[in-house]
XYZ file of C-alpha atoms in Angstrom:
146
model
C 2.130 4.165 -16.665
C 5.078 2.473 -14.677
C 4.576 4.981 -11.599
C 0.705 3.557 -11.464
C 2.019 -0.012 -12.007
C 4.354 0.767 -9.031
C 2.151 2.973 -6.691
C -0.721 -0.701 -7.592
C 2.344 -2.645 -6.471
C 2.948 0.276 -2.744
C -1.051 -0.238 -2.299
C -1.266 -3.592 -1.810
C 1.503 -4.575 -0.008
C 0.883 -2.094 2.657
C -2.536 -4.400 2.581
C -1.382 -7.531 3.636
C 0.892 -6.906 5.721
C -1.587 -4.268 7.790
C -3.411 -7.718 7.434
C -0.425 -9.973 8.338
C -0.274 -7.467 11.807
C -3.743 -7.279 12.213
C -4.527 -11.159 12.342
C -0.990 -12.573 13.644
C 2.073 -9.589 14.711
C 0.645 -7.693 16.920
C -0.628 -10.267 19.140
C 3.111 -11.653 18.691
C 4.068 -8.065 20.190
C 1.312 -8.693 22.797
C 2.654 -11.349 23.954
C 6.158 -10.294 23.761
C 5.709 -6.887 25.940
C 3.261 -9.282 28.415
C 6.787 -11.824 28.925
C 9.444 -9.158 29.017
C 7.485 -7.483 31.514
C 7.111 -10.302 33.693
C 10.968 -10.422 33.792
C 11.200 -7.268 34.881
C 8.687 -8.233 37.276
C 10.808 -10.907 39.005
C 13.594 -9.051 41.099
C 15.414 -12.393 42.710
C 17.567 -11.752 39.342
C 20.612 -11.092 38.131
C 20.543 -8.646 35.013
C 22.615 -10.344 32.916
C 19.896 -13.143 33.590
C 16.419 -10.390 32.809
C 18.474 -9.318 29.295
C 18.239 -12.399 28.670
C 14.761 -14.024 29.381
C 13.982 -10.098 27.689
C 15.675 -11.828 24.215
C 13.887 -15.221 24.697
C 10.040 -12.996 24.898
C 11.612 -11.499 21.771
C 12.817 -14.167 20.096
C 9.021 -15.499 18.224
C 8.647 -11.468 17.134
C 11.638 -11.554 15.391
C 11.779 -14.503 13.610
C 8.290 -13.463 12.762
C 9.047 -9.955 10.963
C 12.415 -11.368 9.196
C 10.296 -14.366 7.873
C 7.657 -11.638 6.665
C 10.444 -9.379 5.502
C 12.478 -11.712 3.993
C 9.249 -13.526 2.123
C 8.818 -9.549 0.959
C 11.881 -8.909 -0.168
C 12.123 -12.068 -2.286
C 8.719 -10.973 -3.957
C 10.395 -7.798 -4.505
C 13.706 -9.076 -6.334
C 11.362 -11.138 -8.103
C 9.141 -8.667 -9.660
C 12.129 -6.498 -9.912
C 14.158 -9.234 -12.176
C 11.139 -9.263 -14.551
C 10.768 -5.796 -14.701
C 14.811 -5.397 -15.921
C 14.874 -8.666 -18.443
C 11.665 -6.401 -19.751
C 14.010 -3.454 -19.843
C 16.782 -5.587 -21.308
C 14.576 -5.905 -23.965
C 13.073 -3.054 -24.664
C 17.587 -2.257 -24.764
C 18.676 -4.621 -27.186
C 15.788 -4.121 -29.609
C 16.918 -0.349 -29.706
C 20.643 -0.737 -31.825
C 23.366 1.656 -32.198
C 21.489 4.285 -33.235
C 17.630 3.754 -32.946
C 15.066 6.329 -34.233
C 12.571 8.165 -31.775
C 9.829 6.228 -33.364
C 12.123 3.093 -32.246
C 13.079 4.138 -28.811
C 8.765 4.772 -28.580
C 7.661 1.809 -29.513
C 10.060 0.291 -27.625
C 9.254 2.345 -24.593
C 5.268 1.059 -25.578
C 6.531 -2.446 -25.203
C 8.914 -2.007 -22.162
C 5.557 -0.248 -20.507
C 3.052 -3.300 -21.585
C 5.853 -5.457 -20.299
C 6.275 -4.158 -16.863
C 2.619 -3.836 -16.843
C 2.228 -7.640 -17.112
C 5.277 -8.336 -14.315
C 3.108 -6.440 -11.507
C -0.191 -8.540 -12.879
C 1.008 -11.445 -12.893
C 3.085 -10.748 -9.245
C 0.077 -8.970 -8.528
C -1.910 -12.937 -9.282
C 0.917 -14.444 -6.903
C 0.389 -12.396 -3.321
C -3.103 -14.063 -2.340
C -0.850 -16.930 -1.856
C 1.224 -15.768 -0.641
C -0.647 -14.535 2.043
C -2.192 -17.559 2.499
C 1.247 -19.140 2.786
C 2.754 -16.428 5.272
C -0.988 -17.187 7.895
C -0.705 -20.913 8.115
C 3.090 -19.911 9.236
C 2.523 -17.013 11.551
C -0.348 -19.936 12.305
C 1.201 -22.870 13.236
C 3.197 -21.519 15.808
C 6.526 -23.161 14.389
C 9.530 -20.696 14.000
C 9.173 -19.704 10.039
C 11.765 -21.586 7.668
C 14.227 -18.834 6.972
C 13.225 -17.218 3.510
C 16.948 -17.388 2.292
């Protein structure tokens, strides 16, 4: 049951990243490559200047990718902490020498708790996605997620 929940989250996260790629990141990547190509077309500039120009072109995409990755990492950390709390609660209820019946009961309680964590966090994805799209569409450097 826990594996099914893990798969459910992974599928939703993959869907979210693909949506962000199509709606914002891919255009930014194209812009970056067109900008970098213009840098390389400048036959008068020094090697250092061309490299600096290319670095300047990659900045917005790198910032956007770092922002998205930071939001995803934060989400995954929150989910992980929730599931770890379920695990800790279940372990605390086991006691020093649990009978199989107690282990089975705690396992079921852990799974129910973990499912609640997944359900809660799945519910956060639409607003998280909306916020990321707004930030990426603003054209301003994304805020740090730290």
